[in-house]
PDB file of C-alpha atoms and ligand atoms in Angstrom:
ATOM      1  CA  MET A 265      -1.829   4.345 -17.129  1.00  0.00           C
ATOM      2  CA  ASN A 266      -1.145   4.940 -13.428  1.00  0.00           C
ATOM      3  CA  THR A 267       2.475   4.997 -12.352  1.00  0.00           C
ATOM      4  CA  ALA A 268       4.159   4.580  -8.979  1.00  0.00           C
ATOM      5  CA  ILE A 269       7.633   4.424  -7.534  1.00  0.00           C
ATOM      6  CA  VAL A 270       8.211   2.171  -4.548  1.00  0.00           C
ATOM      7  CA  ILE A 271      11.340   2.769  -2.477  1.00  0.00           C
ATOM      8  CA  GLY A 272      12.189  -0.318  -0.420  1.00  0.00           C
ATOM      9  CA  ALA A 273      10.548  -2.826  -2.751  1.00  0.00           C
ATOM     10  CA  THR A 274      12.944  -5.733  -2.199  1.00  0.00           C
ATOM     11  CA  SER A 275      10.947  -7.289   0.648  1.00  0.00           C
ATOM     12  CA  GLY A 276       8.054  -6.896   3.051  1.00  0.00           C
ATOM     13  CA  LEU A 277       5.418  -4.202   2.722  1.00  0.00           C
ATOM     14  CA  GLY A 278       7.120  -2.316  -0.097  1.00  0.00           C
ATOM     15  CA  ARG A 279       7.351  -5.474  -2.181  1.00  0.00           C
ATOM     16  CA  GLU A 280       3.739  -6.349  -1.403  1.00  0.00           C
ATOM     17  CA  VAL A 281       2.496  -2.920  -2.512  1.00  0.00           C
ATOM     18  CA  ALA A 282       4.683  -2.968  -5.650  1.00  0.00           C
ATOM     19  CA  VAL A 283       3.268  -6.384  -6.636  1.00  0.00           C
ATOM     20  CA  GLY A 284      -0.292  -5.290  -5.815  1.00  0.00           C
ATOM     21  CA  LEU A 285      -0.075  -2.150  -7.955  1.00  0.00           C
ATOM     22  CA  ALA A 286       1.677  -3.915 -10.836  1.00  0.00           C
ATOM     23  CA  SER A 287      -0.970  -6.660 -10.769  1.00  0.00           C
ATOM     24  CA  GLN A 288      -3.607  -3.936 -11.213  1.00  0.00           C
ATOM     25  CA  GLY A 289      -1.825  -2.704 -14.347  1.00  0.00           C
ATOM     26  CA  TRP A 290       0.212   0.135 -12.828  1.00  0.00           C
ATOM     27  CA  LYS A 291       3.690   0.850 -14.139  1.00  0.00           C
ATOM     28  CA  VAL A 292       5.844   0.571 -11.020  1.00  0.00           C
ATOM     29  CA  GLY A 293       9.456   1.695 -10.614  1.00  0.00           C
ATOM     30  CA  ILE A 294      11.165  -0.200  -7.801  1.00  0.00           C
ATOM     31  CA  ALA A 295      14.272   0.537  -5.723  1.00  0.00           C
ATOM     32  CA  GLY A 296      16.266  -0.913  -2.851  1.00  0.00           C
ATOM     33  CA  ARG A 297      19.779  -2.140  -2.121  1.00  0.00           C
ATOM     34  CA  ARG A 298      19.418  -5.883  -2.890  1.00  0.00           C
ATOM     35  CA  MET A 299      19.734  -5.943  -6.659  1.00  0.00           C
ATOM     36  CA  GLU A 300      19.092  -9.683  -7.019  1.00  0.00           C
ATOM     37  CA  ARG A 301      15.667  -9.226  -5.419  1.00  0.00           C
ATOM     38  CA  LEU A 302      14.835  -6.279  -7.684  1.00  0.00           C
ATOM     39  CA  ASP A 303      15.817  -8.352 -10.719  1.00  0.00           C
ATOM     40  CA  ALA A 304      13.662 -11.277  -9.570  1.00  0.00           C
ATOM     41  CA  LEU A 305      10.639  -9.028  -9.063  1.00  0.00           C
ATOM     42  CA  GLN A 306      11.190  -7.281 -12.370  1.00  0.00           C
ATOM     43  CA  GLY A 307      11.269 -10.721 -13.986  1.00  0.00           C
ATOM     44  CA  ARG A 308       7.584 -11.180 -13.043  1.00  0.00           C
ATOM     45  CA  PHE A 309       6.317  -8.019 -14.738  1.00  0.00           C
ATOM     46  CA  GLY A 310       8.990  -7.132 -17.317  1.00  0.00           C
ATOM     47  CA  ALA A 311      11.423  -4.226 -17.527  1.00  0.00           C
ATOM     48  CA  GLU A 312       8.938  -2.028 -19.405  1.00  0.00           C
ATOM     49  CA  MET A 313       6.270  -2.208 -16.674  1.00  0.00           C
ATOM     50  CA  MET A 314       8.682  -2.451 -13.743  1.00  0.00           C
ATOM     51  CA  PRO A 315      11.947  -0.544 -14.183  1.00  0.00           C
ATOM     52  CA  CYS A 316      14.323  -0.963 -11.263  1.00  0.00           C
ATOM     53  CA  ARG A 317      17.328   0.787  -9.778  1.00  0.00           C
ATOM     54  CA  GLN A 318      19.679  -0.087  -6.950  1.00  0.00           C
ATOM     55  CA  MET A 319      19.380   2.623  -4.333  1.00  0.00           C
ATOM     56  CA  ASP A 320      20.709   3.191  -0.826  1.00  0.00           C
ATOM     57  CA  VAL A 321      18.577   5.936   0.693  1.00  0.00           C
ATOM     58  CA  THR A 322      21.358   6.853   3.126  1.00  0.00           C
ATOM     59  CA  ASP A 323      23.601   7.808   0.207  1.00  0.00           C
ATOM     60  CA  ALA A 324      23.390  11.283  -1.331  1.00  0.00           C
ATOM     61  CA  SER A 325      23.262   9.657  -4.791  1.00  0.00           C
ATOM     62  CA  ALA A 326      19.754   8.330  -4.008  1.00  0.00           C
ATOM     63  CA  ALA A 327      18.125  11.545  -5.273  1.00  0.00           C
ATOM     64  CA  ALA A 328      19.804  11.183  -8.680  1.00  0.00           C
ATOM     65  CA  VAL A 329      18.783   7.508  -8.769  1.00  0.00           C
ATOM     66  CA  LEU A 330      15.190   8.589  -8.126  1.00  0.00           C
ATOM     67  CA  ASP A 331      15.443  10.958 -11.106  1.00  0.00           C
ATOM     68  CA  GLU A 332      16.678   8.086 -13.285  1.00  0.00           C
ATOM     69  CA  LEU A 333      13.758   5.945 -12.217  1.00  0.00           C
ATOM     70  CA  ILE A 334      11.292   8.768 -12.923  1.00  0.00           C
ATOM     71  CA  GLY A 335      12.946   9.056 -16.349  1.00  0.00           C
ATOM     72  CA  GLU A 336      11.826   5.477 -17.003  1.00  0.00           C
ATOM     73  CA  THR A 337       8.361   5.488 -15.412  1.00  0.00           C
ATOM     74  CA  GLY A 338       7.331   8.992 -16.415  1.00  0.00           C
ATOM     75  CA  ALA A 339       5.874  11.402 -13.824  1.00  0.00           C
ATOM     76  CA  PRO A 340       4.614   9.131 -11.008  1.00  0.00           C
ATOM     77  CA  ASP A 341       1.128   9.421  -9.530  1.00  0.00           C
ATOM     78  CA  LEU A 342       2.380   7.839  -6.310  1.00  0.00           C
ATOM     79  CA  LEU A 343       5.657   7.794  -4.402  1.00  0.00           C
ATOM     80  CA  PHE A 344       5.569   4.995  -1.827  1.00  0.00           C
ATOM     81  CA  TYR A 345       8.369   5.113   0.762  1.00  0.00           C
ATOM     82  CA  ALA A 346       8.729   1.765   2.537  1.00  0.00           C
ATOM     83  CA  SER A 347      12.471   1.709   3.256  1.00  0.00           C
ATOM     84  CA  GLY A 348      13.158   1.306   6.927  1.00  0.00           C
ATOM     85  CA  ILE A 349      15.162  -0.575   9.491  1.00  0.00           C
ATOM     86  CA  GLY A 350      14.466  -1.219  13.143  1.00  0.00           C
ATOM     87  CA  PHE A 351      16.128  -3.014  16.010  1.00  0.00           C
ATOM     88  CA  GLN A 352      15.633  -3.267  19.716  1.00  0.00           C
ATOM     89  CA  ASN A 353      18.732  -1.729  21.221  1.00  0.00           C
ATOM     90  CA  PRO A 354      18.521  -1.487  25.007  1.00  0.00           C
ATOM     91  CA  ASN A 355      22.338  -1.558  25.239  1.00  0.00           C
ATOM     92  CA  LEU A 356      22.460   1.598  23.101  1.00  0.00           C
ATOM     93  CA  ASP A 357      24.926   0.354  20.538  1.00  0.00           C
ATOM     94  CA  GLU A 358      25.665   3.731  18.985  1.00  0.00           C
ATOM     95  CA  ALA A 359      26.290   2.584  15.428  1.00  0.00           C
ATOM     96  CA  THR A 360      22.933   0.777  15.382  1.00  0.00           C
ATOM     97  CA  GLU A 361      21.055   3.821  16.666  1.00  0.00           C
ATOM     98  CA  ILE A 362      22.721   6.058  14.081  1.00  0.00           C
ATOM     99  CA  ASP A 363      22.006   3.604  11.228  1.00  0.00           C
ATOM    100  CA  ILE A 364      18.324   3.639  12.130  1.00  0.00           C
ATOM    101  CA  VAL A 365      18.268   7.449  12.170  1.00  0.00           C
ATOM    102  CA  LYS A 366      20.049   7.654   8.822  1.00  0.00           C
ATOM    103  CA  THR A 367      17.726   5.210   7.046  1.00  0.00           C
ATOM    104  CA  ASN A 368      14.397   6.190   8.557  1.00  0.00           C
ATOM    105  CA  CYS A 369      14.932   9.957   8.871  1.00  0.00           C
ATOM    106  CA  GLU A 370      17.699  11.112   6.537  1.00  0.00           C
ATOM    107  CA  GLY A 371      16.650   8.644   3.823  1.00  0.00           C
ATOM    108  CA  MET A 372      12.985   9.595   3.992  1.00  0.00           C
ATOM    109  CA  VAL A 373      13.708  13.335   3.953  1.00  0.00           C
ATOM    110  CA  ARG A 374      16.058  12.942   0.986  1.00  0.00           C
ATOM    111  CA  ILE A 375      13.582  10.979  -1.119  1.00  0.00           C
ATOM    112  CA  VAL A 376      10.326  12.677  -0.145  1.00  0.00           C
ATOM    113  CA  ASP A 377      11.715  16.219  -0.421  1.00  0.00           C
ATOM    114  CA  HIS A 378      13.280  15.422  -3.772  1.00  0.00           C
ATOM    115  CA  PHE A 379       9.948  14.137  -5.043  1.00  0.00           C
ATOM    116  CA  VAL A 380       7.941  17.109  -3.707  1.00  0.00           C
ATOM    117  CA  ASN A 381      10.416  19.456  -5.397  1.00  0.00           C
ATOM    118  CA  TYR A 382       9.965  17.441  -8.590  1.00  0.00           C
ATOM    119  CA  VAL A 383       6.182  17.892  -8.284  1.00  0.00           C
ATOM    120  CA  LYS A 384       6.683  21.652  -7.880  1.00  0.00           C
ATOM    121  CA  SER A 385       8.885  21.704 -10.990  1.00  0.00           C
ATOM    122  CA  ARG A 386       6.209  20.042 -13.176  1.00  0.00           C
ATOM    123  CA  PRO A 387       3.106  22.279 -13.217  1.00  0.00           C
ATOM    124  CA  ASP A 388       2.450  20.825 -16.667  1.00  0.00           C
ATOM    125  CA  VAL A 389       1.740  17.451 -14.984  1.00  0.00           C
ATOM    126  CA  TYR A 390       0.598  18.090 -11.414  1.00  0.00           C
ATOM    127  CA  ARG A 391      -2.242  20.504 -10.754  1.00  0.00           C
ATOM    128  CA  LYS A 392      -5.589  20.729  -8.961  1.00  0.00           C
ATOM    129  CA  GLY A 393      -7.179  17.960 -11.042  1.00  0.00           C
ATOM    130  CA  HIS A 394      -4.109  15.693 -10.933  1.00  0.00           C
ATOM    131  CA  ARG A 395      -2.484  15.756  -7.532  1.00  0.00           C
ATOM    132  CA  ALA A 396       0.595  13.685  -6.717  1.00  0.00           C
ATOM    133  CA  HIS A 397       0.419  11.252  -3.787  1.00  0.00           C
ATOM    134  CA  VAL A 398       3.199  10.509  -1.290  1.00  0.00           C
ATOM    135  CA  ALA A 399       2.788   7.640   1.181  1.00  0.00           C
ATOM    136  CA  VAL A 400       5.293   6.744   3.898  1.00  0.00           C
ATOM    137  CA  ILE A 401       5.223   3.683   6.133  1.00  0.00           C
ATOM    138  CA  THR A 402       5.823   4.931   9.654  1.00  0.00           C
ATOM    139  CA  SER A 403       4.620   2.802  12.611  1.00  0.00           C
ATOM    140  CA  VAL A 404       2.428   2.700  15.685  1.00  0.00           C
ATOM    141  CA  ALA A 405       5.819   2.538  17.459  1.00  0.00           C
ATOM    142  CA  GLY A 406       6.002   6.313  17.005  1.00  0.00           C
ATOM    143  CA  THR A 407       3.087   6.811  19.407  1.00  0.00           C
ATOM    144  CA  ALA A 408       5.485   7.149  22.362  1.00  0.00           C
ATOM    145  CA  GLY A 409       9.149   6.541  23.113  1.00  0.00           C
ATOM    146  CA  LEU A 410       9.996   2.856  23.552  1.00  0.00           C
ATOM    147  CA  GLY A 411      12.801   2.206  26.036  1.00  0.00           C
ATOM    148  CA  ALA A 412      13.864  -1.011  24.293  1.00  0.00           C
ATOM    149  CA  ALA A 413      13.974   0.669  20.846  1.00  0.00           C
ATOM    150  CA  PRO A 414      14.854   4.346  21.335  1.00  0.00           C
ATOM    151  CA  ALA A 415      15.973   5.196  17.796  1.00  0.00           C
ATOM    152  CA  TYR A 416      13.261   3.134  16.124  1.00  0.00           C
ATOM    153  CA  SER A 417      10.375   4.678  18.073  1.00  0.00           C
ATOM    154  CA  ALA A 418      11.823   8.196  17.812  1.00  0.00           C
ATOM    155  CA  THR A 419      12.456   7.964  14.065  1.00  0.00           C
ATOM    156  CA  LYS A 420       8.903   6.748  13.490  1.00  0.00           C
ATOM    157  CA  LYS A 421       7.549   9.739  15.413  1.00  0.00           C
ATOM    158  CA  MET A 422       9.808  11.999  13.358  1.00  0.00           C
ATOM    159  CA  GLN A 423       8.486  10.515  10.112  1.00  0.00           C
ATOM    160  CA  SER A 424       4.859  11.123  11.134  1.00  0.00           C
ATOM    161  CA  THR A 425       5.598  14.676  12.259  1.00  0.00           C
ATOM    162  CA  TYR A 426       7.501  15.379   9.042  1.00  0.00           C
ATOM    163  CA  ILE A 427       4.581  14.220   6.898  1.00  0.00           C
ATOM    164  CA  SER A 428       2.247  16.407   8.938  1.00  0.00           C
ATOM    165  CA  ALA A 429       4.577  19.374   8.370  1.00  0.00           C
ATOM    166  CA  LEU A 430       4.715  18.725   4.617  1.00  0.00           C
ATOM    167  CA  THR A 431       0.925  18.451   4.500  1.00  0.00           C
ATOM    168  CA  GLN A 432       0.652  21.891   6.085  1.00  0.00           C
ATOM    169  CA  LEU A 433       3.334  23.233   3.737  1.00  0.00           C
ATOM    170  CA  SER A 434       1.491  21.888   0.700  1.00  0.00           C
ATOM    171  CA  HIS A 435      -1.614  23.805   1.803  1.00  0.00           C
ATOM    172  CA  MET A 436       0.417  26.967   2.525  1.00  0.00           C
ATOM    173  CA  GLU A 437       2.224  26.865  -0.817  1.00  0.00           C
ATOM    174  CA  ASP A 438      -0.569  25.302  -2.862  1.00  0.00           C
ATOM    175  CA  ILE A 439       1.577  22.311  -3.884  1.00  0.00           C
ATOM    176  CA  PRO A 440      -0.616  19.679  -5.613  1.00  0.00           C
ATOM    177  CA  VAL A 441       0.377  16.699  -3.460  1.00  0.00           C
ATOM    178  CA  ASP A 442      -1.477  14.584  -0.872  1.00  0.00           C
ATOM    179  CA  PHE A 443       0.251  12.674   1.917  1.00  0.00           C
ATOM    180  CA  THR A 444      -0.583   9.381   3.593  1.00  0.00           C
ATOM    181  CA  ASP A 445       0.991   8.266   6.865  1.00  0.00           C
ATOM    182  CA  ILE A 446       0.705   4.473   7.063  1.00  0.00           C
ATOM    183  CA  ARG A 447       1.152   3.163  10.607  1.00  0.00           C
ATOM    184  CA  PRO A 448       1.166  -0.635  10.847  1.00  0.00           C
ATOM    185  CA  GLY A 449       1.066  -2.642  14.038  1.00  0.00           C
ATOM    186  CA  PHE A 450       2.921  -5.945  13.666  1.00  0.00           C
ATOM    187  CA  VAL A 451       3.262  -7.516  10.216  1.00  0.00           C
ATOM    188  CA  ARG A 452       5.191 -10.750   9.650  1.00  0.00           C
ATOM    189  CA  THR A 453       8.037  -9.398   7.491  1.00  0.00           C
ATOM    190  CA  GLU A 454      11.822  -9.661   7.680  1.00  0.00           C
ATOM    191  CA  ILE A 455      11.965  -6.746  10.117  1.00  0.00           C
ATOM    192  CA  LEU A 456      10.471  -8.937  12.869  1.00  0.00           C
ATOM    193  CA  ASN A 457      12.449 -11.567  14.748  1.00  0.00           C
ATOM    194  CA  PRO A 458      11.395 -14.848  13.058  1.00  0.00           C
ATOM    195  CA  ASP A 459      11.798 -16.756  16.326  1.00  0.00           C
ATOM    196  CA  LYS A 460       9.440 -14.574  18.343  1.00  0.00           C
ATOM    197  CA  ASN A 461       5.688 -14.284  18.661  1.00  0.00           C
ATOM    198  CA  TYR A 462       4.038 -10.886  18.413  1.00  0.00           C
ATOM    199  CA  PRO A 463       0.514  -9.888  19.423  1.00  0.00           C
ATOM    200  CA  PHE A 464      -2.113  -9.371  16.681  1.00  0.00           C
ATOM    201  CA  VAL A 465       0.477  -9.955  13.949  1.00  0.00           C
ATOM    202  CA  LEU A 466      -0.849  -9.697  10.365  1.00  0.00           C
ATOM    203  CA  SER A 467       0.366 -11.551   7.311  1.00  0.00           C
ATOM    204  CA  GLN A 468       2.223  -9.569   4.691  1.00  0.00           C
ATOM    205  CA  GLU A 469      -0.547 -10.283   2.166  1.00  0.00           C
ATOM    206  CA  LYS A 470      -3.335  -9.001   4.435  1.00  0.00           C
ATOM    207  CA  ALA A 471      -1.307  -5.900   5.307  1.00  0.00           C
ATOM    208  CA  GLY A 472      -0.684  -5.267   1.601  1.00  0.00           C
ATOM    209  CA  ARG A 473      -4.418  -5.413   0.840  1.00  0.00           C
ATOM    210  CA  LEU A 474      -5.231  -2.998   3.676  1.00  0.00           C
ATOM    211  CA  ILE A 475      -2.542  -0.551   2.548  1.00  0.00           C
ATOM    212  CA  LEU A 476      -3.732  -0.617  -1.081  1.00  0.00           C
ATOM    213  CA  ALA A 477      -7.292   0.147   0.047  1.00  0.00           C
ATOM    214  CA  ALA A 478      -6.053   3.088   2.166  1.00  0.00           C
ATOM    215  CA  LEU A 479      -4.017   4.400  -0.764  1.00  0.00           C
ATOM    216  CA  ARG A 480      -7.057   4.281  -3.050  1.00  0.00           C
ATOM    217  CA  LYS A 481      -8.942   6.467  -0.544  1.00  0.00           C
ATOM    218  CA  ARG A 482      -5.905   8.760  -0.121  1.00  0.00           C
ATOM    219  CA  LYS A 483      -6.370   8.510   3.637  1.00  0.00           C
ATOM    220  CA  ARG A 484      -4.281  11.068   5.511  1.00  0.00           C
ATOM    221  CA  THR A 485      -3.378   8.633   8.323  1.00  0.00           C
ATOM    222  CA  PHE A 486      -3.977   4.911   8.336  1.00  0.00           C
ATOM    223  CA  ILE A 487      -3.362   2.854  11.483  1.00  0.00           C
ATOM    224  CA  PHE A 488      -3.994  -0.854  11.030  1.00  0.00           C
ATOM    225  CA  ASP A 489      -5.563  -3.104  11.777  1.00  0.00           C
ATOM    226  CA  TRP A 490      -8.559  -2.172  13.963  1.00  0.00           C
ATOM    227  CA  LYS A 491      -6.980  -3.827  17.012  1.00  0.00           C
ATOM    228  CA  PHE A 492      -3.992  -1.518  16.735  1.00  0.00           C
ATOM    229  CA  ARG A 493      -6.294   1.478  16.239  1.00  0.00           C
ATOM    230  CA  MET A 494      -7.855   0.617  19.609  1.00  0.00           C
ATOM    231  CA  ILE A 495      -4.446   0.095  21.226  1.00  0.00           C
ATOM    232  CA  VAL A 496      -3.195   3.455  19.942  1.00  0.00           C
ATOM    233  CA  ASN A 497      -6.376   5.204  21.129  1.00  0.00           C
ATOM    234  CA  PHE A 498      -5.777   3.849  24.625  1.00  0.00           C
ATOM    235  CA  TRP A 499      -1.993   4.356  24.467  1.00  0.00           C
ATOM    236  CA  THR A 500      -2.333   8.096  23.763  1.00  0.00           C
ATOM    237  CA  THR A 501      -4.348   8.546  26.984  1.00  0.00           C
ATOM    238  CA  ILE A 502      -1.514   7.250  29.212  1.00  0.00           C
ATOM    239  CA  PRO A 503       0.213  10.194  30.917  1.00  0.00           C
ATOM    240  CA  SER A 504       3.946  10.320  30.139  1.00  0.00           C
ATOM    241  CA  TRP A 505       4.895  10.145  33.827  1.00  0.00           C
ATOM    242  CA  ILE A 506       3.192   6.738  33.984  1.00  0.00           C
ATOM    243  CA  TRP A 507       4.391   5.555  30.536  1.00  0.00           C
ATOM    244  CA  GLU A 508       8.025   6.336  31.331  1.00  0.00           C
ATOM    245  CA  ARG A 509       7.899   4.128  34.417  1.00  0.00           C
ATOM    246  CA  LEU A 510       6.468   1.084  32.651  1.00  0.00           C
ATOM    247  CA  SER A 511       8.670  -1.873  31.815  1.00  0.00           C
ATOM    248  CA  ILE A 512       7.758  -2.914  28.270  1.00  0.00           C
ATOM    249  CA  VAL A 513       8.501  -6.518  27.339  1.00  0.00           C
ATOM    250  CA  ARG A 514      11.473  -6.938  24.987  1.00  0.00           C
ATOM    251  CA  ASN A 515      11.169  -9.059  21.868  1.00  0.00           C
TER     252      ASN A 515
HETATM  253  N1  NAP B 695       6.667  -5.374   9.769  1.00  0.00           N
HETATM  254  C1  NAP B 695       6.198  -4.689  10.801  1.00  0.00           C
HETATM  255  O1  NAP B 695       5.735  -5.245  11.810  1.00  0.00           O
HETATM  256  C2  NAP B 695       6.217  -3.177  10.744  1.00  0.00           C
HETATM  257  C3  NAP B 695       5.461  -2.501  11.699  1.00  0.00           C
HETATM  258  C4  NAP B 695       5.456  -1.124  11.667  1.00  0.00           C
HETATM  259  C5  NAP B 695       6.185  -0.442  10.722  1.00  0.00           C
HETATM  260  N2  NAP B 695       6.921  -1.133   9.805  1.00  0.00           N
HETATM  261  C6  NAP B 695       7.711  -0.370   8.837  1.00  0.00           C
HETATM  262  O2  NAP B 695       7.440  -0.800   7.532  1.00  0.00           O
HETATM  263  C7  NAP B 695       8.564  -0.435   6.702  1.00  0.00           C
HETATM  264  C8  NAP B 695       8.891  -1.635   5.804  1.00  0.00           C
HETATM  265  O3  NAP B 695       9.396  -2.674   6.619  1.00  0.00           O
HETATM  266  P1  NAP B 695       8.983  -4.195   6.412  1.00  0.00           P
HETATM  267  O4  NAP B 695       8.218  -4.605   7.607  1.00  0.00           O
HETATM  268  O5  NAP B 695       8.384  -4.374   5.094  1.00  0.00           O
HETATM  269  O6  NAP B 695      10.408  -4.890   6.560  1.00  0.00           O
HETATM  270  P2  NAP B 695      11.473  -5.399   5.477  1.00  0.00           P
HETATM  271  O7  NAP B 695      10.940  -6.579   4.764  1.00  0.00           O
HETATM  272  O8  NAP B 695      12.735  -5.536   6.238  1.00  0.00           O
HETATM  273  O9  NAP B 695      11.586  -4.205   4.413  1.00  0.00           O
HETATM  274  C9  NAP B 695      12.431  -3.117   4.592  1.00  0.00           C
HETATM  275  C10 NAP B 695      12.731  -2.526   3.235  1.00  0.00           C
HETATM  276  O10 NAP B 695      13.563  -1.359   3.457  1.00  0.00           O
HETATM  277  C11 NAP B 695      14.623  -1.408   2.520  1.00  0.00           C
HETATM  278  N3  NAP B 695      15.779  -0.685   3.031  1.00  0.00           N
HETATM  279  C12 NAP B 695      16.393  -0.815   4.238  1.00  0.00           C
HETATM  280  N4  NAP B 695      17.475  -0.023   4.296  1.00  0.00           N
HETATM  281  C13 NAP B 695      17.551   0.634   3.094  1.00  0.00           C
HETATM  282  C14 NAP B 695      18.446   1.569   2.538  1.00  0.00           C
HETATM  283  N5  NAP B 695      19.517   2.026   3.219  1.00  0.00           N
HETATM  284  N6  NAP B 695      18.213   2.025   1.275  1.00  0.00           N
HETATM  285  C15 NAP B 695      17.146   1.576   0.567  1.00  0.00           C
HETATM  286  N7  NAP B 695      16.254   0.694   1.044  1.00  0.00           N
HETATM  287  C16 NAP B 695      16.461   0.216   2.299  1.00  0.00           C
HETATM  288  C17 NAP B 695      14.904  -2.901   2.357  1.00  0.00           C
HETATM  289  O11 NAP B 695      15.572  -3.107   1.124  1.00  0.00           O
HETATM  290  P3  NAP B 695      17.150  -3.451   0.991  1.00  0.00           P
HETATM  291  O12 NAP B 695      17.591  -4.079   2.278  1.00  0.00           O
HETATM  292  O13 NAP B 695      17.216  -4.345  -0.195  1.00  0.00           O
HETATM  293  O14 NAP B 695      17.781  -2.121   0.728  1.00  0.00           O
HETATM  294  C18 NAP B 695      13.509  -3.464   2.327  1.00  0.00           C
HETATM  295  O15 NAP B 695      12.986  -3.398   1.019  1.00  0.00           O
HETATM  296  C19 NAP B 695       9.686  -0.018   7.648  1.00  0.00           C
HETATM  297  O16 NAP B 695       9.775   1.384   7.684  1.00  0.00           O
HETATM  298  C20 NAP B 695       9.201  -0.513   8.999  1.00  0.00           C
HETATM  299  O17 NAP B 695       9.700   0.267  10.045  1.00  0.00           O
HETATM  300  C21 NAP B 695       6.952  -2.498   9.780  1.00  0.00           C
END
């Protein structure tokens, strides 16, 4: 039986992927802060197939909570990191900026590093023929700094760069783990302002299906959907001296 652990499974893309995997017969450990949502999701699949733990990735205890979850699922084939927060913050409220950095950067490093070290400690499980898989939801927002969302865009860039660094490290050190950087455009989840319209926004269900297909192929980087792939291709050609003078619409 395949097993996965989904961090940030209480809503949005993490929840969608957890449900998708569990529906395909995977054993899925789920984590997040909102316990009532974890309980409700567990109720659909049962405690045996979907163990859950309350976890705040910004807290140092999160690594031990991950160990507890692994104790229940067994050695996971996939670690899926979906936890993230994001706000526009043109007024530079400092606490907001720091919260975003702690969740998206500190939290991801804590969980992903802990899992990679776990993989290294289990040569009896992970080897050439059975490689672990780590997937992190970053964002197309990491393509360049966004004046209206400095911490969000910067933390998303950091996440992508970190995954690239770990991919190189895994080759250098022969660690049996593959990485996937999942970069969505807009998806209608709780992270978006419900009162605003966004261009080319996808439903949560469609996004979940696209992510599951990318995971099956163990894609290294997955930008979706195709409209956002085109936007990113164009975006990366804009010289920074032009980009930094553009006024991007606030949502
Ligand atoms: N939706 C989009 O348009 C979009 C686009 C690009 C990238 N993304 C990225 O996709 C990821 C998932 O977001 P989403 O769109 O699915 O939004 P969401 O529904 O708000 O999901 C965010 C998830 O992160 C968890 N989380 C937040 N802070 C946490 C913490 N301190 N500890 C543990 N878990 C925490 C939340 O669980 P609890 O609150 O219960 O802890 C929730 O499960 C984020 O990284 C986001 O930046 C989303």
